[in-house]
mmCIF file with all atom_site columns, C-alpha atoms in Angstrom:
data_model
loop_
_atom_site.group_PDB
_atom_site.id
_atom_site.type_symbol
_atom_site.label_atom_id
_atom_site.label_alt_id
_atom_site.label_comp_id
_atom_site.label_asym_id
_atom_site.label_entity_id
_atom_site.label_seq_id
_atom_site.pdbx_PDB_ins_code
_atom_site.Cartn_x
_atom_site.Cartn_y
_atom_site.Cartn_z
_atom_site.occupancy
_atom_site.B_iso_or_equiv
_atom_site.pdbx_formal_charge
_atom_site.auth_seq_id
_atom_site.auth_comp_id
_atom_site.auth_asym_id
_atom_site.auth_atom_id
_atom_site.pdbx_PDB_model_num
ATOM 1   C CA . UNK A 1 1   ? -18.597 4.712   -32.484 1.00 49.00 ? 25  UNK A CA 1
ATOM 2   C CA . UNK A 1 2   ? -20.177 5.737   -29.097 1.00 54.00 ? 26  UNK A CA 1
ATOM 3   C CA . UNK A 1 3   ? -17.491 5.553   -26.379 1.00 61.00 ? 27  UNK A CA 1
ATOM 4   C CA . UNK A 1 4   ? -19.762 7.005   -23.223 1.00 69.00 ? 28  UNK A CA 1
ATOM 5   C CA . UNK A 1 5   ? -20.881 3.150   -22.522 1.00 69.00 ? 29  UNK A CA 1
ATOM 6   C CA . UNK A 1 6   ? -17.265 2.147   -22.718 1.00 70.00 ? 30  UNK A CA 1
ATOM 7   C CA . UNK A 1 7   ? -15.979 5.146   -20.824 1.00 74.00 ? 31  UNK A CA 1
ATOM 8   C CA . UNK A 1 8   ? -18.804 4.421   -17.949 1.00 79.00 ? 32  UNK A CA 1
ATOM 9   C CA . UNK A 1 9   ? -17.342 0.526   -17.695 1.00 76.00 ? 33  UNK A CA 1
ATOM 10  C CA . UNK A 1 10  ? -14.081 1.660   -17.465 1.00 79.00 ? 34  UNK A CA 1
ATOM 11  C CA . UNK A 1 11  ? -14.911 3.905   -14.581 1.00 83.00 ? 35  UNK A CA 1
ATOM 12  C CA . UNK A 1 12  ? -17.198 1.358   -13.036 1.00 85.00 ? 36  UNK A CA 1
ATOM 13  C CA . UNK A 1 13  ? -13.918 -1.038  -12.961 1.00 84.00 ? 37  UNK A CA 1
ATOM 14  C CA . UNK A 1 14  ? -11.554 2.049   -11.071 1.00 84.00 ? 38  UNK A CA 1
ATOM 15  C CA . UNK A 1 15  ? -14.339 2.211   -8.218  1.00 88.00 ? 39  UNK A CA 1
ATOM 16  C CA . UNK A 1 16  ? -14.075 -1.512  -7.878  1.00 90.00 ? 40  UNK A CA 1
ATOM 17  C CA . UNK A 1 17  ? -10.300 -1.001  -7.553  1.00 88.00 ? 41  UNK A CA 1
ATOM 18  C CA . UNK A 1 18  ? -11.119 1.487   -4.815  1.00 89.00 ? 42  UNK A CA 1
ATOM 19  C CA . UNK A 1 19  ? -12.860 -0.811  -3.103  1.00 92.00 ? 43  UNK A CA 1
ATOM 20  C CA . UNK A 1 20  ? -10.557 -4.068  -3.202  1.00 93.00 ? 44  UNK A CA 1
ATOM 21  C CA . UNK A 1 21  ? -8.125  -1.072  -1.697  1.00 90.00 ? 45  UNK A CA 1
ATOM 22  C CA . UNK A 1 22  ? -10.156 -1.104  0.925   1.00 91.00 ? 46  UNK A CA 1
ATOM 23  C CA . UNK A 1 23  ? -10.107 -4.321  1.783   1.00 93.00 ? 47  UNK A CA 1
ATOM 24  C CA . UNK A 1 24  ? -7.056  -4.791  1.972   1.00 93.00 ? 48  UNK A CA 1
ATOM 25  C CA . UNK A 1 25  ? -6.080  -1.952  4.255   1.00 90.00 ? 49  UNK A CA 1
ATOM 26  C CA . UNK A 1 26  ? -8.860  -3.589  6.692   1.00 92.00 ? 50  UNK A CA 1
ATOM 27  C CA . UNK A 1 27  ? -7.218  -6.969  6.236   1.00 93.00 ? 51  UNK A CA 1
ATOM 28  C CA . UNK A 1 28  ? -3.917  -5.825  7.545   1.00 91.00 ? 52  UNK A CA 1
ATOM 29  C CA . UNK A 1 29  ? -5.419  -4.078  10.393  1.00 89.00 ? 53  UNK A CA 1
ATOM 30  C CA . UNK A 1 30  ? -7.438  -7.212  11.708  1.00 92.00 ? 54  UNK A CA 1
ATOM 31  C CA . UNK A 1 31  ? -3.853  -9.392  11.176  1.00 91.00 ? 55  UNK A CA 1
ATOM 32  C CA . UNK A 1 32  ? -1.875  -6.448  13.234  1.00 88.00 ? 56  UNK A CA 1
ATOM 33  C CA . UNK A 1 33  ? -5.144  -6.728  15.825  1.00 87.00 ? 57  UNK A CA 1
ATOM 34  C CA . UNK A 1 34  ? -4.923  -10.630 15.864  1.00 89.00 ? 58  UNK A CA 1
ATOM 35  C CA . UNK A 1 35  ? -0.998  -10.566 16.514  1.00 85.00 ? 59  UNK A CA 1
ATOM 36  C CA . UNK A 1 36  ? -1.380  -7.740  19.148  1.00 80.00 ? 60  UNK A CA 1
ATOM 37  C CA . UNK A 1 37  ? -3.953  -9.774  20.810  1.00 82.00 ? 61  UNK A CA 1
ATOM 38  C CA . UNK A 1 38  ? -2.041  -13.044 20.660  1.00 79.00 ? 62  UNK A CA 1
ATOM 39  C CA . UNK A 1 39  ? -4.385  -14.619 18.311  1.00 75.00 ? 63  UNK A CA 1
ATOM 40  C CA . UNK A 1 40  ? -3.627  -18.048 16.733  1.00 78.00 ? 64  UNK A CA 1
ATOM 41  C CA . UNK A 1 41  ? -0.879  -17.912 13.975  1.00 83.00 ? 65  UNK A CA 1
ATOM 42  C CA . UNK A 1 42  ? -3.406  -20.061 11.180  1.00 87.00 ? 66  UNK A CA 1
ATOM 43  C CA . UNK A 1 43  ? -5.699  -16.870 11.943  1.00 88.00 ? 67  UNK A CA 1
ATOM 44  C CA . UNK A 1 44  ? -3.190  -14.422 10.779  1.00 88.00 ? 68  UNK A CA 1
ATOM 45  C CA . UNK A 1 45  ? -2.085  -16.888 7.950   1.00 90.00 ? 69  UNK A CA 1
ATOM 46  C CA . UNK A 1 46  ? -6.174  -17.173 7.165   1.00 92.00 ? 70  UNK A CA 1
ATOM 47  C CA . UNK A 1 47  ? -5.510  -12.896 6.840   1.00 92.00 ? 71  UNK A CA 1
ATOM 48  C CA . UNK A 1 48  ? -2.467  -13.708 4.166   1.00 93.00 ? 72  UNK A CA 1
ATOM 49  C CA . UNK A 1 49  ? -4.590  -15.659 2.090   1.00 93.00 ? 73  UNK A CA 1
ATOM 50  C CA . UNK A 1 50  ? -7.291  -13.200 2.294   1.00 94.00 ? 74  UNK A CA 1
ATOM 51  C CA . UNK A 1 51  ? -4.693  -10.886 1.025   1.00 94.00 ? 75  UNK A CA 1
ATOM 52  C CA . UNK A 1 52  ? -3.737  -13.203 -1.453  1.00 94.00 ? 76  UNK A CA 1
ATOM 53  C CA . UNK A 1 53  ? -7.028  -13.429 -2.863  1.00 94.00 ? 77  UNK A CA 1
ATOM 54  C CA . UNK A 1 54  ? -6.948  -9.799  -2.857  1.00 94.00 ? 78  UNK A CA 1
ATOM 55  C CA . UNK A 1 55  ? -4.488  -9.099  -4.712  1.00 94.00 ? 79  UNK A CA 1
ATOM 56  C CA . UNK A 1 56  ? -5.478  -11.951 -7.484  1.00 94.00 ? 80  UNK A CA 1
ATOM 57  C CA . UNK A 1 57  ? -8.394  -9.209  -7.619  1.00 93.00 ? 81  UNK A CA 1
ATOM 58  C CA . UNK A 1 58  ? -6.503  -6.826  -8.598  1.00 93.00 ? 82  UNK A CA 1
ATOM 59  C CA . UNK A 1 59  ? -4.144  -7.667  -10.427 1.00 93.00 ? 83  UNK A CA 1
ATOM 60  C CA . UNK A 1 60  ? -7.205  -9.117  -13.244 1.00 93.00 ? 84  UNK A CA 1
ATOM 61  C CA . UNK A 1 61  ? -8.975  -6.322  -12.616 1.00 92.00 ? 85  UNK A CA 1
ATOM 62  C CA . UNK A 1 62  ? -5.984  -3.818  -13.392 1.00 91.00 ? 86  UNK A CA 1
ATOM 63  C CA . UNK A 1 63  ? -5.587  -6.016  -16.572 1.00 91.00 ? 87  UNK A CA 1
ATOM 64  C CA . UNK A 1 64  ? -9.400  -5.433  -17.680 1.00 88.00 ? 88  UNK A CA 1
ATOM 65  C CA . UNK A 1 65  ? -8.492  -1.212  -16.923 1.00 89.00 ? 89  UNK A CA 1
ATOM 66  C CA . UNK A 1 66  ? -5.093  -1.782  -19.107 1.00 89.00 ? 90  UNK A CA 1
ATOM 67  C CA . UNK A 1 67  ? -7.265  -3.834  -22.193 1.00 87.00 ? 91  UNK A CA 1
ATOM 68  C CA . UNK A 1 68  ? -10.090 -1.418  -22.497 1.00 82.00 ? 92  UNK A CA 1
ATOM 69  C CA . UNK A 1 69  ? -7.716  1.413   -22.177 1.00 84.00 ? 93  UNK A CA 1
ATOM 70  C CA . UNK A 1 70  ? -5.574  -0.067  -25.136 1.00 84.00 ? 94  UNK A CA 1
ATOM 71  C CA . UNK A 1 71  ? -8.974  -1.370  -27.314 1.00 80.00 ? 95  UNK A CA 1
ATOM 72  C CA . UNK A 1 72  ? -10.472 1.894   -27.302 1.00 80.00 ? 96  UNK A CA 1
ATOM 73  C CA . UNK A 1 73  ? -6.979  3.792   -27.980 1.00 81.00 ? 97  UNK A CA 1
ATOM 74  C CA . UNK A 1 74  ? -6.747  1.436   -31.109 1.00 77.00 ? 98  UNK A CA 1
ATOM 75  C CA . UNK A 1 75  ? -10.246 1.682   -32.193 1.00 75.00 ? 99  UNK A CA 1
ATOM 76  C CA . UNK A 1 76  ? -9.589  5.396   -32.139 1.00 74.00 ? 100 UNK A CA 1
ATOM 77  C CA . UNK A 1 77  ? -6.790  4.756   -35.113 1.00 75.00 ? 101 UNK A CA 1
ATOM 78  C CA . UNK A 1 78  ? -8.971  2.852   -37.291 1.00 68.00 ? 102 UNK A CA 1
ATOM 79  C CA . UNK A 1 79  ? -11.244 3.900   -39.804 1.00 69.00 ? 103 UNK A CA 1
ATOM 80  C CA . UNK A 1 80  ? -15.136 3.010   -39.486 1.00 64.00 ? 104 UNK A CA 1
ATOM 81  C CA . UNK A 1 81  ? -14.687 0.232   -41.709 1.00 65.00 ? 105 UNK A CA 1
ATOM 82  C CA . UNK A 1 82  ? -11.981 -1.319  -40.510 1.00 67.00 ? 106 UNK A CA 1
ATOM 83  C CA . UNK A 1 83  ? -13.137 -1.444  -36.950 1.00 66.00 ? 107 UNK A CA 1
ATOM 84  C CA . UNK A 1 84  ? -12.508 -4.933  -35.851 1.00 66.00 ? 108 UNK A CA 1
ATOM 85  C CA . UNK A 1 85  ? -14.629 -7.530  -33.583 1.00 74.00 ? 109 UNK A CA 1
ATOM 86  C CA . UNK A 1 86  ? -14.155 -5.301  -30.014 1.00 72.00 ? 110 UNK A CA 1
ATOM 87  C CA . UNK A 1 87  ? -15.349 -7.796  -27.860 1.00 76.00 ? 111 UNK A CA 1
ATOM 88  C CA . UNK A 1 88  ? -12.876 -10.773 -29.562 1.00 82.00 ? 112 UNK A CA 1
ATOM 89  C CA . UNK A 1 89  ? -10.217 -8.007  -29.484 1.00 82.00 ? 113 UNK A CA 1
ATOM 90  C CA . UNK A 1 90  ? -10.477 -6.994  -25.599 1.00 81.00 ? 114 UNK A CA 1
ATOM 91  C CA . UNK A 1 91  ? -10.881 -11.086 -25.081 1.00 85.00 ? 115 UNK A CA 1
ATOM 92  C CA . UNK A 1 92  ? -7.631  -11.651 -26.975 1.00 87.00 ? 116 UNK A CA 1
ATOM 93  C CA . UNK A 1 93  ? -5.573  -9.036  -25.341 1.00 87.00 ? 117 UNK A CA 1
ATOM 94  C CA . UNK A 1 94  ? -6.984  -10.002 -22.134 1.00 87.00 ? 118 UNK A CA 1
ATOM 95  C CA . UNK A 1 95  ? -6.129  -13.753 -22.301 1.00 91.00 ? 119 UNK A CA 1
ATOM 96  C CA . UNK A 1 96  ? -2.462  -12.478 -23.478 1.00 91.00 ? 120 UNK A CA 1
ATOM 97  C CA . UNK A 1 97  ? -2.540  -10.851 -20.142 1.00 89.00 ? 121 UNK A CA 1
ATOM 98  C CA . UNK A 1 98  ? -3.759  -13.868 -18.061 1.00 90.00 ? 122 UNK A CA 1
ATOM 99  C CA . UNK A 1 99  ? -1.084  -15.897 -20.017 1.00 90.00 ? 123 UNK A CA 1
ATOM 100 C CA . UNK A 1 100 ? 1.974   -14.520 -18.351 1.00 90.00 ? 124 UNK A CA 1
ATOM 101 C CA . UNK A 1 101 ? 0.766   -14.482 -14.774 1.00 89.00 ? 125 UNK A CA 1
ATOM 102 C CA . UNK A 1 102 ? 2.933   -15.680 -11.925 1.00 88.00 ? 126 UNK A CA 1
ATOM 103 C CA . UNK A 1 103 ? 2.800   -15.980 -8.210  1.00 86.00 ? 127 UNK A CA 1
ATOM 104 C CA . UNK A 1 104 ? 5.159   -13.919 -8.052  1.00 87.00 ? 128 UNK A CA 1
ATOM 105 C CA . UNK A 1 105 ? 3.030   -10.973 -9.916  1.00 87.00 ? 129 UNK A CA 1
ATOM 106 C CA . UNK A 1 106 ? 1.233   -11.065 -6.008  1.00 89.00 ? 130 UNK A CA 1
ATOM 107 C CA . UNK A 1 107 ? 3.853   -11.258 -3.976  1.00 87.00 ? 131 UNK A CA 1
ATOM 108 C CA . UNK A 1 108 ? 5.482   -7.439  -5.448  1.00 88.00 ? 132 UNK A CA 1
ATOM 109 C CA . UNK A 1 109 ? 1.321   -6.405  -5.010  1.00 90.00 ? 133 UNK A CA 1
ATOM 110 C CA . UNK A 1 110 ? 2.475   -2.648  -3.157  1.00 87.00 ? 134 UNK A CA 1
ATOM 111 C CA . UNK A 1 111 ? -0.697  -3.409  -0.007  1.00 89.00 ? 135 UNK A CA 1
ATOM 112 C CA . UNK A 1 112 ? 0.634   -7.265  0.063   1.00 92.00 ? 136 UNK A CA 1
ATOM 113 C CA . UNK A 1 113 ? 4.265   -6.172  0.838   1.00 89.00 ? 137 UNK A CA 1
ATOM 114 C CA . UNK A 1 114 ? 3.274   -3.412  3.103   1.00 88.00 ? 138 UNK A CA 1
ATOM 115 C CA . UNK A 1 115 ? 1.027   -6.109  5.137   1.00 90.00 ? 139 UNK A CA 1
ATOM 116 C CA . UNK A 1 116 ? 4.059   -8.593  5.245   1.00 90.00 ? 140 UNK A CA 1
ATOM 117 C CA . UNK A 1 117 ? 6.410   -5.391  5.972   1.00 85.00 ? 141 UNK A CA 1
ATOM 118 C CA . UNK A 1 118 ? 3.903   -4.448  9.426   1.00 86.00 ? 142 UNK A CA 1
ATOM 119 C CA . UNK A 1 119 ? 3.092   -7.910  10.487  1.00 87.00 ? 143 UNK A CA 1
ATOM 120 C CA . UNK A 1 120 ? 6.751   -9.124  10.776  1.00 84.00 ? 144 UNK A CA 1
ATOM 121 C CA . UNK A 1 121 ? 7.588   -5.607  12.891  1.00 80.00 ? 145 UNK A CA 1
ATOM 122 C CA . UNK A 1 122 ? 4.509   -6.441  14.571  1.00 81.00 ? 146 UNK A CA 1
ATOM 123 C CA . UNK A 1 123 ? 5.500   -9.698  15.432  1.00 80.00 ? 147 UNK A CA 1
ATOM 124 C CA . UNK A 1 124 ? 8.964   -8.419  16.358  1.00 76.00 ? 148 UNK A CA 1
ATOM 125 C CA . UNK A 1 125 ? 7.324   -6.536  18.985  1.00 70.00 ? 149 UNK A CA 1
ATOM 126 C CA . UNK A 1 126 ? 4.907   -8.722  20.394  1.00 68.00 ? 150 UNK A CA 1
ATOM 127 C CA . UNK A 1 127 ? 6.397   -12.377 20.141  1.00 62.00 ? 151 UNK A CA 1
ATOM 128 C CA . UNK A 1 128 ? 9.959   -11.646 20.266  1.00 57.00 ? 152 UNK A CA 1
ATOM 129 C CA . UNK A 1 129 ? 10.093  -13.091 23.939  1.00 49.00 ? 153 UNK A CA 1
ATOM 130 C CA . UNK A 1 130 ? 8.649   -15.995 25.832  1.00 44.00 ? 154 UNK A CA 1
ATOM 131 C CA . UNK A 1 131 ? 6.511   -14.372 28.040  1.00 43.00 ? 155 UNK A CA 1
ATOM 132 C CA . UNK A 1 132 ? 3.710   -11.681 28.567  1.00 45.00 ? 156 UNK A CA 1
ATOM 133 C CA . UNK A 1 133 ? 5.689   -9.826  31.210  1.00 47.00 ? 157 UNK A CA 1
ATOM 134 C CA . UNK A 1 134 ? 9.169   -9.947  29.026  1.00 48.00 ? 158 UNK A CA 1
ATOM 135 C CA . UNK A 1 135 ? 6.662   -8.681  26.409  1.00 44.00 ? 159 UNK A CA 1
ATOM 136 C CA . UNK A 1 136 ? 5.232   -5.843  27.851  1.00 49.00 ? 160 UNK A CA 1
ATOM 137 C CA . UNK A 1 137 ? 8.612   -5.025  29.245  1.00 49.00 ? 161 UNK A CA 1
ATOM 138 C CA . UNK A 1 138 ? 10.466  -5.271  26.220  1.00 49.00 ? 162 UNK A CA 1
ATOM 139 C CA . UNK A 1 139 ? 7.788   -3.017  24.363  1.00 48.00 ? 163 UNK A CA 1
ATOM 140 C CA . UNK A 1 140 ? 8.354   -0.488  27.135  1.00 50.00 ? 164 UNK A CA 1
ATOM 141 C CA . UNK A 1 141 ? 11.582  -0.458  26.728  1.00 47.00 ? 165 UNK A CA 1
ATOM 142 C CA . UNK A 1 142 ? 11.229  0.111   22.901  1.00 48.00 ? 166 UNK A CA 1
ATOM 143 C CA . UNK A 1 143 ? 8.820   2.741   23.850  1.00 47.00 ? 167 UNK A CA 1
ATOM 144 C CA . UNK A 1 144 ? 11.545  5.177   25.568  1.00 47.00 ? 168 UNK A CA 1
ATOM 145 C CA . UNK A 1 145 ? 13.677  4.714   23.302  1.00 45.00 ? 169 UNK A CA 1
ATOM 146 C CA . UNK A 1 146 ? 11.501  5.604   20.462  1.00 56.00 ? 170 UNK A CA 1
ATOM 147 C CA . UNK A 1 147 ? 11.085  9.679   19.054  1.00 72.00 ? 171 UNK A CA 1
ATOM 148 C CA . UNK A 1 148 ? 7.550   10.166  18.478  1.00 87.00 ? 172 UNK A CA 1
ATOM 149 C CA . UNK A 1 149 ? 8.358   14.017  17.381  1.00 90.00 ? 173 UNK A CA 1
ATOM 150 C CA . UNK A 1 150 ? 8.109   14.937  13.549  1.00 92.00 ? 174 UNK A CA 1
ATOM 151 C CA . UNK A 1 151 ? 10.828  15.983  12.608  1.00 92.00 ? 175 UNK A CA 1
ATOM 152 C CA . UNK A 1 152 ? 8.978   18.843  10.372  1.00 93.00 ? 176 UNK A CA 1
ATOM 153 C CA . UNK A 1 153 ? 6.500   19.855  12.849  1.00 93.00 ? 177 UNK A CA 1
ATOM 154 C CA . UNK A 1 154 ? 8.365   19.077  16.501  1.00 91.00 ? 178 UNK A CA 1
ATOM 155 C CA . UNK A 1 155 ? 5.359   17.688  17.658  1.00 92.00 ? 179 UNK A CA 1
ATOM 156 C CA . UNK A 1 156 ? 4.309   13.976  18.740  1.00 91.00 ? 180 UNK A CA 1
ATOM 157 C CA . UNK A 1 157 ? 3.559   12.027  15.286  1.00 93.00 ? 181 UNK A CA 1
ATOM 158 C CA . UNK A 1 158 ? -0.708  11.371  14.433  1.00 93.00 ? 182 UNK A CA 1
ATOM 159 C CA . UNK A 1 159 ? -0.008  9.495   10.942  1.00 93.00 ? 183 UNK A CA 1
ATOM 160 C CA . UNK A 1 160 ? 3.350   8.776   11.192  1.00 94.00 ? 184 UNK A CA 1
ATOM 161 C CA . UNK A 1 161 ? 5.213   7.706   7.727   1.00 94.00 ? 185 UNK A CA 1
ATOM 162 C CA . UNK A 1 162 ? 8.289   6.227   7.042   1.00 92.00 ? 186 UNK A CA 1
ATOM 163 C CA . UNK A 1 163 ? 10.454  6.874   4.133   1.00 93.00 ? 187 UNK A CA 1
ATOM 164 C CA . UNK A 1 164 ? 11.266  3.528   2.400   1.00 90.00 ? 188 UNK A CA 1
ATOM 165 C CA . UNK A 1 165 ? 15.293  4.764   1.189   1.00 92.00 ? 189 UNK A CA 1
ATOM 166 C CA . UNK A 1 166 ? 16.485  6.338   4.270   1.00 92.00 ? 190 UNK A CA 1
ATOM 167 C CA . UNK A 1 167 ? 13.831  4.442   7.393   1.00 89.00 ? 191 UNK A CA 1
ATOM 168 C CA . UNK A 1 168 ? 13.379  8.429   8.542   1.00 92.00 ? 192 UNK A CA 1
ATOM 169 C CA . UNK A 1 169 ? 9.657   8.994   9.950   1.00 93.00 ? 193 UNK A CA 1
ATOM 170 C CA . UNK A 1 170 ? 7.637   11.725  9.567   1.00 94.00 ? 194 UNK A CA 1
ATOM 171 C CA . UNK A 1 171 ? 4.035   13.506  10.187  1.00 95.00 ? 195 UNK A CA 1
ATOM 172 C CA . UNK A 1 172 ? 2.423   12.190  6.710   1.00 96.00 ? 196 UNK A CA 1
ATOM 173 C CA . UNK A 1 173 ? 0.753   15.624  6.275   1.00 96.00 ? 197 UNK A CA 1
ATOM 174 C CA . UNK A 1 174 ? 3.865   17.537  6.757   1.00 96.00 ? 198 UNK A CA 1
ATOM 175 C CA . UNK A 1 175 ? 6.488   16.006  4.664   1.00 96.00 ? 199 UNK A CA 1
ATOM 176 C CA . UNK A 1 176 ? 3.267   16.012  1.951   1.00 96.00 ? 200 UNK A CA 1
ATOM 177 C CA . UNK A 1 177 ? 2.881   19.618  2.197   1.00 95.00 ? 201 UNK A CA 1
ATOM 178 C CA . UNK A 1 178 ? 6.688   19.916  1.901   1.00 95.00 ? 202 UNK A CA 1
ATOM 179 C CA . UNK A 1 179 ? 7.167   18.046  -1.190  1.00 95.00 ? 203 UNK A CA 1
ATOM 180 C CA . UNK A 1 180 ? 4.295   19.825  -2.993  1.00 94.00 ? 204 UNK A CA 1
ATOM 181 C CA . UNK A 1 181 ? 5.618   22.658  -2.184  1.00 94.00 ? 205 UNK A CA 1
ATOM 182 C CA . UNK A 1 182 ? 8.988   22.443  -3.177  1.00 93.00 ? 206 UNK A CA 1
ATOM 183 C CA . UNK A 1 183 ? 7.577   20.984  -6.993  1.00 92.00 ? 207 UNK A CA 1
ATOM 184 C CA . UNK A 1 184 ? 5.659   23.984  -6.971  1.00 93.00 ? 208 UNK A CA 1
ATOM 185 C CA . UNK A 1 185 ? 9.178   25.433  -7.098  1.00 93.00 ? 209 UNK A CA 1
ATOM 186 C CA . UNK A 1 186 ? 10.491  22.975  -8.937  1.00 92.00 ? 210 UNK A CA 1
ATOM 187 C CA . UNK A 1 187 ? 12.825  21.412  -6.136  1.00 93.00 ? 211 UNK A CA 1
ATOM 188 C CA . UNK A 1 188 ? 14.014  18.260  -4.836  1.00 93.00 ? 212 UNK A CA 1
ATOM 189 C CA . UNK A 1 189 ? 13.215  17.422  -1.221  1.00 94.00 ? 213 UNK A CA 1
ATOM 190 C CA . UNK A 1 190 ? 16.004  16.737  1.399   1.00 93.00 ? 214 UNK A CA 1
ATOM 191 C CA . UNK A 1 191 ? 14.844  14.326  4.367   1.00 94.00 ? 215 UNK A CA 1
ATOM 192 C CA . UNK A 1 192 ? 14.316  17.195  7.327   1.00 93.00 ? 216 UNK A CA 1
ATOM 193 C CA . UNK A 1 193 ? 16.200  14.667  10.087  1.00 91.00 ? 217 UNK A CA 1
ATOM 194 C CA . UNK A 1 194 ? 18.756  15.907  11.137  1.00 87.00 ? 218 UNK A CA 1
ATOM 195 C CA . UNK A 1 195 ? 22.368  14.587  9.793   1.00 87.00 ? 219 UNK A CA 1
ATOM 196 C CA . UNK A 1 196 ? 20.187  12.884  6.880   1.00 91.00 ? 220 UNK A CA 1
ATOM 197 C CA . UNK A 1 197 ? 22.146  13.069  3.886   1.00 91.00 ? 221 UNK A CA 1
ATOM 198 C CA . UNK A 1 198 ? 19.012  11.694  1.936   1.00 92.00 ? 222 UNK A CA 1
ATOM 199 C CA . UNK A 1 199 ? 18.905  14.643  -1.091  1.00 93.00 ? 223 UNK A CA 1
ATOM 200 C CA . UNK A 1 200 ? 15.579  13.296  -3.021  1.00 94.00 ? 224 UNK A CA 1
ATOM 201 C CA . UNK A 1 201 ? 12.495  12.832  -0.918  1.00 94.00 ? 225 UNK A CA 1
ATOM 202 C CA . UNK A 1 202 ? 9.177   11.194  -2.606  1.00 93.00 ? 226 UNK A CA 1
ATOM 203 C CA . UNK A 1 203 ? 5.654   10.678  -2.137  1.00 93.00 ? 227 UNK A CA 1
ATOM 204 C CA . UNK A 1 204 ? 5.962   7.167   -3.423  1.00 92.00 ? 228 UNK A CA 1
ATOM 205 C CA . UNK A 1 205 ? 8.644   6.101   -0.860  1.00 92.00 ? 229 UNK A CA 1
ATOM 206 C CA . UNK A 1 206 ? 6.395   6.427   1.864   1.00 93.00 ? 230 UNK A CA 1
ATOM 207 C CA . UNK A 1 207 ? 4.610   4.039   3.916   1.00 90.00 ? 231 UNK A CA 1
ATOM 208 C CA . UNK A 1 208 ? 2.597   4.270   6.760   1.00 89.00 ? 232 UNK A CA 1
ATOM 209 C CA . UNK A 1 209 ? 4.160   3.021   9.779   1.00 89.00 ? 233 UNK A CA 1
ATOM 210 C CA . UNK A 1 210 ? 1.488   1.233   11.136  1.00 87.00 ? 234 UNK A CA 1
ATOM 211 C CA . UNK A 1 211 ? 3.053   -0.383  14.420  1.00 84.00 ? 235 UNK A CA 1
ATOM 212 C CA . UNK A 1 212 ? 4.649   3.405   15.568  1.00 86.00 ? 236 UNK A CA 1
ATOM 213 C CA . UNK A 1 213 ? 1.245   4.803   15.032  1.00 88.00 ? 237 UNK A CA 1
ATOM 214 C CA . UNK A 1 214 ? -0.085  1.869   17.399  1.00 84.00 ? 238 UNK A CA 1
ATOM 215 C CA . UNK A 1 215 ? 3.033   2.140   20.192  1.00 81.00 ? 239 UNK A CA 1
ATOM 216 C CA . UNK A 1 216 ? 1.817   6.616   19.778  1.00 85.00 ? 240 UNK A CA 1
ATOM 217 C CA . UNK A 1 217 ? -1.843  5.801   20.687  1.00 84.00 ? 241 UNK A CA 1
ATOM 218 C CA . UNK A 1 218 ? -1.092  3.095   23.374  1.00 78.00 ? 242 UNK A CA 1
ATOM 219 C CA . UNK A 1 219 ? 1.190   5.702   25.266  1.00 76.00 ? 243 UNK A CA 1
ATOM 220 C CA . UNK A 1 220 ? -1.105  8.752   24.761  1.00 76.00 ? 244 UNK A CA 1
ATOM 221 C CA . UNK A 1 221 ? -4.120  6.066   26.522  1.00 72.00 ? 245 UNK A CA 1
ATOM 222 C CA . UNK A 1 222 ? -1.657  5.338   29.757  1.00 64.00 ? 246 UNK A CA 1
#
């Protein structure tokens, strides 16, 4: 059996994840824009659903990746003449999937919680009082009191990230470069803020802080 034509789907269906990636990072940007620019809310809930959809996307198209991956890894064990039907097997293992979907399989989506995570902080920032000059007053306000320096680098934040256990934020580069450095050597990470007592730093607990990165631009534009 010839697996090239299989192989070439199966990368064909990674790009597409690439893509719905994509789209979803440009989604949450146009709901941060519409709530910065006091947009209607039903046009930041018509973003949600366009998230939604997203992530409906993904999650079938992660479960075509998972039964190829599995179809060809057990057409691998059998013998030629005991190969079964492989399009009724990937259908059959793909239904199973289907079968135990939930909404709930969306709402734990990693881009769908990050996009409720930065709209309710944006919202926090620009709706949290009744008027435009109590706004921009209150985001002022928030401003000073904000550190914009990296804790790593000592210099005002470009991509800043935040770390998910301990809510420390950091140059995304720089705490990157740290922790590949110390599993180069085989070492844990401690969070570099000072009086941290966070031991176990990780790529995967970081998220971009969108709204910080927005409040850093503004400033550096006044």
């Amino acid at each position: 059996v010839s697996f090239n034509a299989i192989d070439s789907a199966l990368s064909s269906l990674k790009n597409c994840q690439s893509y719905i990636n994509s789209g979803m990072d440009v989604a949450t940007q146009v709901a941060l824009d519409l709530v910065e620019s006091f947009n209607d809310e039903e046009d930041v809930n018509n973003m949600e659903k366009v998230m939604l959809e997203y992530a409906t996307l993904d999650r079938e198209l992660n479960h075509y990746i998972k039964v190829f991956e599995e179809t060809i890894n057990q057409v691998k064990r059998e013998k030629p003449e005991n190969l079964p039907d492989l399009e009724n097997l990937a259908q059959e293992k793909f239904l199973e999937m289907e079968s135990k979907n939930s909404d709930s399989d969306l709402q734990r989506n990693e881009k769908y919680m990050y996009f409720k995570d930065q709209l309710k902080e944006m919202k926090k920032q620009y709706h949290g009082n009744d008027t435009i000059e109590q706004i921009d007053e209150d985001i002022a306000v928030t401003r000073s009191q904000m550190n914009f320096i990296c804790p790593i680098t000592q210099v005002t934040m470009k991509r800043p990230v935040r770390n998910k256990v301990c809510g420390h934020i950091y140059e995304e580069d720089a705490i990157l470069e740290m922790i590949q450095t110390q599993k180069q050597k085989k070492k844990k990470v401690r969070c570099p803020k000072m009086g941290c007592s966070h031991v176990d730093v990780k790529g995967s607990d970081l998220v971009r802080d969108e709204i910080l990165k927005r409040v850093i631009d503004s400033q550096k534009k006044q």
